[in-house]
XYZ file of C-alpha atoms in Angstrom:
625
model
C -7.139 20.274 -16.945
C -6.575 22.789 -14.184
C -4.908 26.141 -13.720
C -1.692 26.858 -11.863
C -0.154 30.110 -10.827
C 2.818 31.136 -13.000
C 5.250 30.647 -10.132
C 3.905 27.186 -9.418
C 4.118 26.234 -13.112
C 7.762 27.296 -13.363
C 8.569 25.469 -10.161
C 6.934 22.266 -11.372
C 8.771 22.403 -14.716
C 12.051 22.809 -12.863
C 11.125 19.844 -10.642
C 10.349 17.619 -13.618
C 13.672 18.498 -15.221
C 15.569 17.720 -12.024
C 13.750 14.440 -11.574
C 14.557 13.383 -15.126
C 18.251 13.943 -14.574
C 18.361 12.394 -11.093
C 16.754 9.129 -12.205
C 19.548 8.388 -14.724
C 21.915 5.580 -13.786
C 25.111 3.950 -14.981
C 23.952 0.477 -13.893
C 23.680 -1.837 -16.874
C 24.292 -5.393 -15.636
C 20.810 -6.920 -15.532
C 22.135 -10.240 -14.246
C 24.156 -8.867 -11.350
C 23.834 -10.763 -8.079
C 21.990 -8.447 -5.633
C 24.219 -9.726 -2.835
C 27.219 -8.330 -4.725
C 25.708 -5.030 -5.856
C 27.278 -1.886 -4.465
C 24.860 0.958 -3.847
C 25.788 4.266 -5.428
C 25.694 6.405 -2.304
C 25.769 10.164 -2.648
C 26.665 11.849 0.631
C 25.779 8.622 2.413
C 22.000 9.038 2.203
C 19.298 8.382 -0.415
C 18.337 11.401 -2.493
C 15.740 9.824 -4.779
C 12.196 8.703 -4.130
C 10.896 5.859 -6.276
C 7.195 5.191 -6.834
C 5.789 1.754 -7.497
C 3.100 -0.849 -6.942
C 3.845 -3.866 -4.739
C 0.487 -5.569 -5.273
C -0.649 -6.202 -8.838
C -2.548 -9.209 -10.244
C -2.570 -10.503 -13.817
C -4.618 -13.150 -15.595
C -2.664 -15.797 -13.634
C -4.784 -15.127 -10.539
C -7.930 -17.260 -10.390
C -10.262 -14.423 -9.526
C -8.689 -11.936 -11.952
C -9.087 -14.321 -14.860
C -12.680 -15.091 -13.975
C -13.457 -11.368 -13.778
C -12.341 -11.093 -17.394
C -8.631 -10.281 -17.229
C -7.096 -11.529 -20.471
C -3.735 -9.758 -20.343
C -0.716 -11.084 -18.555
C 2.678 -10.293 -17.123
C 4.136 -8.826 -20.314
C 1.435 -6.179 -20.499
C 1.669 -5.567 -16.736
C 5.364 -4.754 -16.868
C 5.073 -2.828 -20.126
C 2.279 -0.647 -18.748
C 4.111 0.015 -15.478
C 7.282 1.118 -17.263
C 5.292 3.576 -19.388
C 4.330 1.713 -22.562
C 0.867 1.858 -24.135
C -1.089 -1.401 -23.835
C -4.605 -2.559 -24.656
C -6.753 -3.520 -21.677
C -8.865 -6.659 -21.437
C -11.887 -4.710 -22.662
C -10.048 -3.287 -25.653
C -9.183 0.179 -24.328
C -5.766 1.547 -25.239
C -4.174 3.024 -22.137
C -0.916 4.418 -20.851
C 0.385 5.987 -17.658
C 1.123 9.696 -17.880
C 4.388 8.903 -16.047
C 6.014 5.487 -15.725
C 6.398 3.795 -12.387
C 9.864 3.010 -11.056
C 9.168 -0.517 -9.819
C 6.518 -3.231 -9.823
C 5.710 -6.442 -7.974
C 3.477 -8.789 -9.936
C 1.881 -10.475 -6.929
C -0.478 -13.098 -8.286
C -2.252 -15.387 -5.829
C -0.073 -18.408 -5.077
C -3.141 -20.608 -4.591
C -4.347 -21.930 -7.913
C -1.451 -20.533 -9.945
C -2.170 -21.830 -13.432
C -5.742 -22.872 -12.679
C -7.484 -20.253 -14.775
C -5.536 -20.811 -18.015
C -6.172 -24.552 -17.576
C -9.862 -23.869 -16.961
C -10.145 -21.832 -20.154
C -8.291 -24.581 -22.027
C -10.678 -27.146 -20.473
C -7.820 -29.322 -19.244
C -8.991 -32.701 -17.985
C -7.435 -32.403 -14.526
C -9.525 -29.241 -13.971
C -12.752 -30.105 -15.764
C -13.294 -33.313 -13.796
C -14.765 -31.176 -11.014
C -18.422 -30.143 -11.106
C -17.574 -26.638 -9.874
C -15.073 -26.119 -12.705
C -17.665 -27.074 -15.305
C -20.108 -24.614 -13.762
C -17.544 -21.787 -13.665
C -16.537 -22.363 -17.276
C -20.181 -22.277 -18.364
C -20.716 -18.995 -16.500
C -17.738 -17.466 -18.268
C -18.851 -18.740 -21.667
C -22.311 -17.282 -21.008
C -20.836 -13.860 -20.321
C -21.183 -14.153 -16.550
C -17.515 -13.952 -15.641
C -18.214 -11.638 -12.703
C -20.573 -14.191 -11.170
C -17.997 -16.919 -11.758
C -15.333 -14.825 -10.044
C -17.512 -14.150 -6.996
C -18.343 -17.845 -6.807
C -14.640 -18.740 -6.922
C -13.831 -16.136 -4.249
C -16.589 -17.338 -1.923
C -15.709 -21.005 -2.441
C -12.040 -20.310 -1.754
C -12.828 -17.982 1.177
C -14.774 -20.720 2.931
C -12.119 -23.383 2.262
C -14.372 -25.397 -0.048
C -12.344 -25.599 -3.279
C -12.834 -29.009 -4.948
C -9.124 -29.454 -5.722
C -5.754 -28.799 -4.087
C -4.740 -25.229 -4.878
C -1.067 -26.009 -4.222
C -0.775 -28.694 -6.895
C 2.965 -28.856 -7.636
C 2.530 -29.988 -11.234
C 0.299 -26.988 -11.913
C 2.372 -24.437 -9.974
C 5.903 -25.355 -11.107
C 5.745 -24.224 -14.755
C 3.738 -21.139 -13.827
C 6.240 -20.087 -11.155
C 9.029 -20.449 -13.713
C 7.099 -18.130 -16.034
C 6.644 -15.621 -13.194
C 10.356 -15.627 -12.403
C 11.353 -15.440 -16.062
C 9.046 -12.484 -16.714
C 10.500 -10.509 -13.797
C 14.022 -11.262 -15.030
C 13.067 -10.179 -18.549
C 11.733 -6.771 -17.526
C 14.115 -5.960 -14.674
C 16.243 -3.065 -15.911
C 18.553 -1.869 -13.107
C 18.811 1.886 -12.966
C 15.626 2.416 -14.957
C 12.887 -0.002 -13.900
C 12.847 -2.644 -11.166
C 10.781 -5.794 -11.631
C 10.651 -7.618 -8.311
C 9.904 -11.324 -8.064
C 6.930 -11.857 -5.757
C 3.526 -13.384 -5.082
C 0.541 -13.027 -2.748
C -0.019 -15.606 -0.028
C -3.810 -15.659 0.139
C -4.671 -16.585 3.714
C -8.434 -16.608 4.219
C -10.038 -17.877 7.392
C -13.787 -18.116 6.817
C -13.632 -15.014 4.643
C -11.358 -13.035 6.969
C -8.513 -11.589 4.909
C -4.963 -12.143 6.191
C -3.174 -11.940 2.833
C 0.535 -11.133 2.600
C 2.538 -10.042 -0.431
C 5.958 -11.725 -0.486
C 8.827 -9.814 -2.142
C 12.232 -11.244 -3.001
C 15.450 -9.230 -2.902
C 16.930 -11.897 -5.136
C 17.285 -12.710 -8.779
C 15.683 -15.696 -10.418
C 18.471 -18.179 -9.737
C 17.477 -18.194 -6.064
C 13.736 -17.466 -6.298
C 13.164 -20.421 -8.621
C 14.468 -22.895 -6.017
C 11.317 -22.878 -3.863
C 7.655 -22.710 -4.860
C 5.441 -20.027 -3.282
C 3.653 -20.803 -0.043
C -0.138 -21.190 -0.292
C -3.256 -21.004 1.831
C -3.665 -24.698 1.004
C -0.366 -25.276 2.833
C -1.547 -23.234 5.813
C -3.601 -20.126 6.567
C -1.423 -19.350 9.606
C 1.125 -16.531 9.148
C 3.548 -18.364 11.428
C 3.776 -21.174 8.891
C 4.432 -18.592 6.171
C 7.326 -17.272 8.249
C 8.633 -20.828 8.602
C 8.567 -21.093 4.824
C 10.401 -17.793 4.339
C 13.007 -18.838 6.881
C 13.539 -22.113 5.019
C 13.949 -20.222 1.762
C 16.617 -17.944 3.207
C 18.453 -20.851 4.847
C 18.464 -22.991 1.704
C 19.259 -20.313 -0.867
C 21.120 -17.582 1.011
C 18.497 -15.178 -0.322
C 16.391 -12.527 1.363
C 12.641 -12.051 1.434
C 9.985 -10.036 3.296
C 6.211 -10.077 3.638
C 3.756 -7.160 3.577
C 0.339 -7.684 5.209
C -2.656 -6.706 3.079
C -4.758 -3.766 4.286
C -6.503 -5.279 7.324
C -9.954 -3.739 6.894
C -11.399 -7.024 5.586
C -9.922 -9.197 8.344
C -12.818 -8.687 10.790
C -10.456 -7.992 13.653
C -7.795 -10.601 12.892
C -4.972 -8.516 11.372
C -3.764 -6.963 14.634
C -5.429 -9.395 17.016
C -4.011 -10.024 20.483
C -3.840 -13.774 19.944
C -2.326 -15.932 17.237
C -4.420 -17.636 14.543
C -4.256 -20.789 16.660
C -5.748 -18.882 19.611
C -2.620 -18.625 21.764
C -1.551 -15.466 23.551
C 1.414 -13.730 21.962
C 4.797 -14.702 23.382
C 8.322 -13.357 22.832
C 9.023 -15.737 19.967
C 5.895 -14.657 18.094
C 6.440 -10.906 18.388
C 10.115 -11.258 17.433
C 9.258 -13.215 14.303
C 6.456 -10.907 13.196
C 8.738 -7.897 13.553
C 11.441 -9.714 11.589
C 9.411 -10.877 8.613
C 6.857 -8.065 8.257
C 8.647 -4.679 8.273
C 5.951 -2.932 6.178
C 2.180 -2.655 6.105
C -0.164 -1.817 3.227
C -2.063 1.192 4.592
C -4.189 1.993 1.535
C -5.391 0.277 -1.650
C -8.396 -0.116 -3.940
C -10.414 -1.971 -1.278
C -10.468 0.924 1.151
C -8.106 3.243 2.982
C -6.757 1.775 6.189
C -5.130 4.613 8.133
C -7.820 5.040 10.772
C -11.595 5.085 11.304
C -13.958 7.691 12.838
C -14.985 5.228 15.551
C -11.345 4.888 16.606
C -10.316 8.527 16.062
C -13.423 10.642 16.795
C -11.380 13.859 17.171
C -9.748 13.483 13.761
C -11.888 15.255 11.159
C -9.998 13.483 8.351
C -10.498 9.959 9.725
C -13.611 9.316 7.639
C -11.734 8.714 4.406
C -12.804 5.908 2.066
C -13.343 3.423 4.918
C -14.584 -0.093 4.186
C -16.380 -1.283 7.303
C -19.255 -3.520 6.195
C -17.720 -6.940 6.717
C -14.990 -9.354 5.684
C -13.775 -10.161 2.171
C -16.786 -12.162 0.972
C -19.297 -10.420 3.297
C -19.985 -13.729 4.991
C -19.744 -11.923 8.348
C -20.688 -8.358 9.253
C -18.286 -5.892 10.815
C -18.773 -4.859 14.446
C -17.173 -1.880 16.161
C -15.137 -4.045 18.526
C -13.232 -5.410 15.497
C -12.041 -2.032 14.227
C -9.082 -1.450 16.565
C -7.531 -4.658 15.232
C -7.796 -3.604 11.589
C -6.429 -0.078 11.132
C -2.908 1.271 10.826
C -2.974 3.806 13.643
C -4.598 1.483 16.164
C -2.202 -1.293 15.163
C 0.758 0.996 15.804
C -0.656 1.825 19.233
C -1.216 -1.831 20.109
C 2.397 -2.466 19.206
C 3.529 -0.176 22.022
C 1.514 -2.249 24.482
C 3.080 -5.499 23.336
C 6.560 -4.002 23.538
C 5.986 -3.148 27.193
C 4.678 -6.639 27.919
C 7.036 -8.746 25.811
C 10.034 -6.559 24.981
C 9.452 -6.412 21.209
C 6.953 -4.422 19.171
C 5.363 -6.816 16.633
C 3.598 -3.921 14.893
C 6.660 -1.760 14.325
C 6.015 -1.444 10.626
C 6.634 1.133 7.935
C 3.890 2.195 5.542
C 3.287 1.724 1.841
C 0.279 1.877 -0.443
C -0.408 -0.244 -3.512
C -3.298 -0.987 -5.846
C -4.299 -4.664 -5.502
C -5.609 -4.192 -9.025
C -6.690 -7.389 -10.793
C -6.535 -5.838 -14.281
C -2.758 -6.147 -14.902
C -2.770 -2.313 -14.915
C -0.957 -0.605 -12.037
C -2.725 2.733 -12.014
C -3.899 4.727 -9.027
C -4.709 7.816 -11.097
C -8.223 9.184 -10.677
C -8.453 10.170 -14.356
C -7.053 6.813 -15.518
C -8.685 4.354 -13.110
C -9.324 0.893 -14.495
C -11.113 -0.454 -11.448
C -10.498 -3.402 -9.208
C -11.148 -5.991 -11.927
C -11.575 -6.168 -15.690
C -15.368 -6.366 -15.516
C -15.435 -2.815 -14.138
C -12.998 -1.116 -16.466
C -14.084 2.385 -17.621
C -17.724 2.382 -18.749
C -20.924 4.314 -18.122
C -22.555 1.950 -15.627
C -19.658 0.464 -13.674
C -20.203 2.542 -10.518
C -23.390 0.708 -9.539
C -21.949 -2.732 -10.277
C -21.737 -4.840 -7.071
C -18.158 -5.512 -6.020
C -19.350 -8.197 -3.613
C -22.809 -9.016 -2.320
C -24.345 -11.386 0.196
C -27.247 -11.542 2.607
C -25.110 -9.319 4.883
C -25.033 -6.435 2.398
C -23.400 -5.128 -0.768
C -20.214 -3.244 -1.553
C -20.567 -1.348 -4.827
C -17.856 -0.507 -7.337
C -18.219 3.218 -6.619
C -16.883 2.443 -3.139
C -13.546 1.296 -4.563
C -10.866 3.961 -4.638
C -8.057 4.766 -7.024
C -5.290 3.934 -4.537
C -2.419 3.646 -3.931
C 1.349 3.748 -4.480
C 4.448 2.818 -2.489
C 7.070 5.565 -2.226
C 10.594 4.474 -1.313
C 13.642 6.621 -0.538
C 16.516 4.603 -2.023
C 19.992 5.196 -3.414
C 19.224 3.770 -6.844
C 16.549 1.987 -8.842
C 17.604 -1.628 -8.281
C 16.139 -4.628 -6.497
C 18.813 -4.424 -3.814
C 18.523 -0.727 -3.074
C 14.728 -0.504 -3.059
C 14.300 -3.747 -1.087
C 16.838 -2.589 1.496
C 14.966 0.705 1.868
C 11.738 -1.238 2.379
C 13.427 -3.341 5.040
C 14.614 -0.260 6.940
C 11.141 1.309 6.505
C 12.271 4.446 4.683
C 8.955 4.478 2.860
C 5.590 6.178 2.720
C 2.136 5.415 1.382
C 0.136 7.589 -0.952
C -3.433 7.266 -2.166
C -2.213 7.842 -5.729
C -0.363 11.142 -5.500
C 3.328 11.308 -6.308
C 4.080 14.079 -3.833
C 7.545 14.090 -2.275
C 7.626 13.774 1.507
C 10.532 13.891 3.970
C 10.328 13.285 7.729
C 13.194 13.365 10.248
C 13.260 13.118 14.032
C 15.958 14.161 16.501
C 16.694 16.458 19.408
C 18.299 19.555 17.936
C 16.501 20.613 14.760
C 15.921 24.351 14.419
C 14.546 26.614 11.701
C 18.118 27.001 10.480
C 17.877 23.411 9.236
C 15.144 24.298 6.729
C 17.526 25.636 4.088
C 18.536 23.991 0.840
C 20.627 21.408 2.724
C 17.748 20.327 4.970
C 17.998 16.688 3.850
C 21.644 16.487 4.834
C 20.796 18.104 8.173
C 18.007 15.575 8.647
C 20.323 12.601 8.315
C 23.242 14.137 10.199
C 21.235 15.396 13.184
C 18.457 12.818 13.333
C 16.836 9.745 11.808
C 14.536 9.442 8.775
C 11.060 7.934 8.601
C 11.178 4.365 9.872
C 13.868 5.164 12.452
C 14.160 5.354 16.242
C 15.070 8.235 18.503
C 16.365 7.433 21.949
C 16.031 9.200 25.265
C 17.406 12.745 25.104
C 17.934 14.140 28.601
C 14.221 14.887 29.031
C 14.209 17.384 26.166
C 11.275 17.287 23.799
C 12.124 15.749 20.421
C 12.148 17.914 17.316
C 10.918 16.903 13.879
C 11.750 18.220 10.433
C 8.921 17.826 7.897
C 8.820 18.624 4.207
C 6.410 18.002 1.326
C 6.413 18.988 -2.339
C 3.255 18.685 -4.419
C 2.787 16.182 -7.222
C 3.283 18.218 -10.437
C 0.160 16.549 -11.894
C -1.908 16.617 -8.701
C -3.507 18.976 -6.255
C -1.488 21.496 -4.314
C -0.868 20.961 -0.611
C -3.372 21.773 2.117
C -1.357 20.923 5.248
C 1.169 18.670 6.941
C 0.079 16.971 10.142
C 1.964 14.872 12.667
C 0.037 12.030 14.282
C 1.328 10.908 17.660
C 0.418 7.737 19.503
C 1.629 6.788 22.961
C 1.315 4.347 25.843
C 0.321 5.866 29.185
C 1.774 4.659 32.481
C -1.533 2.982 33.345
C -1.383 0.923 30.143
C -4.005 2.919 28.213
C -3.311 4.055 24.664
C -3.725 7.592 23.315
C -3.365 9.553 20.108
C -3.385 13.160 18.947
C -3.289 14.919 15.584
C -1.206 18.102 15.286
C -1.432 20.581 12.413
C 2.205 21.500 11.837
C 2.323 23.704 8.724
C -0.325 24.691 6.199
C -1.088 26.789 3.160
C -2.596 30.255 3.178
C -3.246 32.688 5.989
C -5.459 30.435 8.095
C -5.142 30.265 11.861
C -6.131 27.518 14.282
C -9.468 28.313 15.910
C -10.638 28.186 19.517
C -11.737 24.596 18.925
C -8.153 23.643 18.099
C -9.015 23.000 14.451
C -7.561 24.562 11.333
C -10.238 25.903 8.936
C -10.772 24.144 5.634
C -8.512 25.059 2.725
C -11.563 25.329 0.467
C -12.665 23.392 -2.586
C -12.066 24.468 -6.187
C -13.408 21.309 -7.901
C -15.735 22.093 -10.801
C -18.393 19.363 -10.772
C -19.432 20.156 -14.341
C -16.145 19.380 -16.060
C -13.963 17.578 -13.474
C -11.346 20.314 -13.227
C -9.862 22.137 -10.253
C -7.757 25.190 -9.553
C -4.401 25.010 -7.755
C -4.578 28.695 -6.844
C -5.434 27.477 -3.337
C -2.947 25.373 -1.417
C 0.848 25.455 -1.611
C 3.482 24.014 -3.905
C 5.632 22.982 -0.957
C 5.446 23.052 2.823
C 8.168 22.593 5.431
C 8.645 23.193 9.117
C 10.411 22.181 12.312
C 8.040 20.986 15.028
C 8.615 20.336 18.724
C 6.274 18.003 20.589
C 4.461 20.291 23.073
C 3.096 17.386 25.122
C 6.214 15.242 25.417
C 6.648 12.944 28.402
C 10.099 11.296 28.361
C 8.830 8.300 30.338
C 6.321 7.162 27.703
C 6.777 5.019 24.581
C 5.517 6.887 21.527
C 5.460 6.994 17.738
C 5.044 9.856 15.295
C 4.111 9.777 11.617
C 3.298 12.435 9.037
C 0.065 12.799 7.119
C 0.119 15.195 4.165
C -3.205 16.351 2.718
C -3.779 17.772 -0.740
C -6.566 20.178 -1.631
C -9.748 18.495 -2.946
C -9.470 17.161 -6.505
C -11.894 15.199 -8.719
C -12.486 11.555 -7.799
C -12.653 8.864 -10.503
C -16.438 8.807 -10.155
C -16.627 12.449 -11.265
C -14.448 11.707 -14.289
C -16.863 8.880 -15.175
C -19.826 11.214 -14.761
C -18.289 13.809 -17.080
C -16.793 11.393 -19.631
C -19.706 8.947 -19.910
C -22.704 10.925 -18.674
C -23.025 8.499 -15.763
C -25.937 9.173 -13.432
C -24.805 8.796 -9.829
C -26.740 8.726 -6.590
C -26.133 11.423 -3.993
C -24.165 9.060 -1.770
C -21.390 8.686 -4.357
C -18.431 10.996 -3.558
C -17.245 13.157 -6.452
C -14.035 14.614 -5.065
C -11.277 13.424 -2.791
C -8.454 14.785 -0.639
C -5.485 12.684 -1.720
C -2.943 12.088 1.010
C 0.321 10.500 2.074
C 1.244 8.636 5.264
C 4.887 8.256 6.216
C 6.441 5.417 8.116
C 6.586 6.356 11.800
C 9.530 7.436 13.888
C 9.481 5.729 17.271
C 10.593 7.130 20.626
C 11.655 4.815 23.413
C 12.758 5.905 26.906
C 14.981 2.831 27.094
C-alpha cells in the first residue's frame, strides 16, 4: 500500500511483536465483581494503551434500523474483537487489527421500537406515523424513513412514549446479556452502556453512559431517556440514584458538541439559570471525558475561534444543528468546541471554585452500522444506507430548507485511547475516570504526555515513562504552583504501524488573563526532518506524498517517533492554564479517495481526498492555588 524505509519497517515489526506480548493477560474470571478486581500494576503505572470505540449503534437504535442496519450486537462485538462479519448490505468485512474494548451505545429512547415496527406489532402500528415509516422502508426508502424519524424525534413530536417500560425492559436485558457474553477480561472488554439522546429542538446534547459494573448491577435500573427529560441535570440525578441503589459506578461522556448550536458549553443551564456551585460540581463529577472527534465532524477547534492555528480547519461541521432545523451562527461556536470549552472552564473555576469543563478527551465513531471502524480504507459510513458503493459520497446525510450535509462530509473518525493497567472493565473505566486518555481521528499512534517542574533531556531515555510518573503527572492530571518556575513537559509519540508517519507534536495552551479574558497559543515542540520555524513563527509543511491515482502514500517523509522536553516560554505563575498535546501525521488518503480509486467514483472539486490524521491528549491543568 505504501513504502517504508528499511529502518522504519524493522522498528514497526519490533513494535508489533512487543504489543502482542504486552497485551497477554492471566485474567480468566469473566464473572469477577469489578469492585473486587485487583489491578495488575507493573511499577505502579500503566504501561499499555488500549484502543476502542465508546459510541457504536446497532439495529436496536431507531434511526440505525430505519437506515437499513440489519445486524445486531453479536456482529458488533464479533467485528470489534477481530472476527469477519457480513455487513447489512452483504459485504464481508474485518478489521485489520482488533479493538481492545467496545461500548454498544444504542439510543435509550425507543429501545425495541424498530424490531417491533418491522414485525408490525399492534402497539406500534396503531400510529399513523409508524404505518408511514414502515411503508417507506418496504418501498426501499429506508433513508427517508430514518430522516423522518430523526426530525420527528428531534422536534419532540413522536406519537408514542419512547420510554415505554414494557418495550425497554426485555431489550435492556438483551443489551446487558450481550455485553456479559462477549466480555473477556484480559483480551477484550465489552462495556455495558447506552446513549441518552437529549435533543432540544434539534440541538444535540447526547451523552453516552458507561457502566464500570457487571450485569448484576446494570440490570437493576433501566436507561434514562429523552422522554424522561432532556436536561442533563436530570440525567445526573438518575446516575446518582443508580449508584446509591446498586453500589455501582457510572460516568457520562458528552457527544461532540458541534451540532448543539451553542448549547454544549453554554453559560446557563438548560432551564435558563446561571451556573451555580452545585451545577459545576455535579458536571465535573459525572462527565470526566468529552468526545472530541467522531463521524459527524471533528470538534477540537474552529478557524473562527482559532484564526492563528493553521490546522484548525479540519473536518468542521458548522452548518447547523442535528436536523438542520436551525442554522449555525458564529456566536454559537465558542460553546461547541473542545478548546473553547476548556478555556470557558477556567473562567467558571475563577467565578465558582470548580471547573465544570475539566474533561479528558476521547474519540469514537458514532457509527450506526454495528461496525466500529475508523479506518479510511475500511470505512462503512455513518449508516447502512451509505456503506461502500460508487455513489455514496453525494448522498445527503441530512437536508432541510437550511441546507444539506452530504455523506462526503462525514469522516472516518475516531477512536478512544486509554492508558490502563490491564484490559478489564475496572481498569479501563478507572483510567477514563482519571482522564488518562486521548482521542484519535482513527490512527492508533501511541502518545505520552507528562507535566512537572524538573524534566530535562536526561529524562528522554528508555525509562522516560517511569520518569514521567515519578517526576510529574500524566495527561489528565494537575500540576500545582512551583515557586514561580516555568513548568516542563515531556512529550512522546510513536507512529501507527499501519498509518502515516509523524509530522510534528504541538502543545496547545489556554489560559485565563487577570482581566478575565481568555487566550490560547499553539507551540510546535518537536517535528520531523530538517525544517526550521520561519520569521512568521510557523513551521513549514512536511510535504504530501499521497498518490491521487492509486490512493497510496510514502512514509519516507515524517518520523517513526518523536519526543522532547518543552518548557513554557510564556509562563505566568499567577494565571490558571491548561496544556494538551496535538500530534499530526503526514497526509494520507481519505476514504473518499479510496472510493474514487476502488469504484471509479466521480467527485466534485470540493471533496477532500487526503487527510492529516491526528491525536489530542487530555489536558494537564496548572493552578496557582
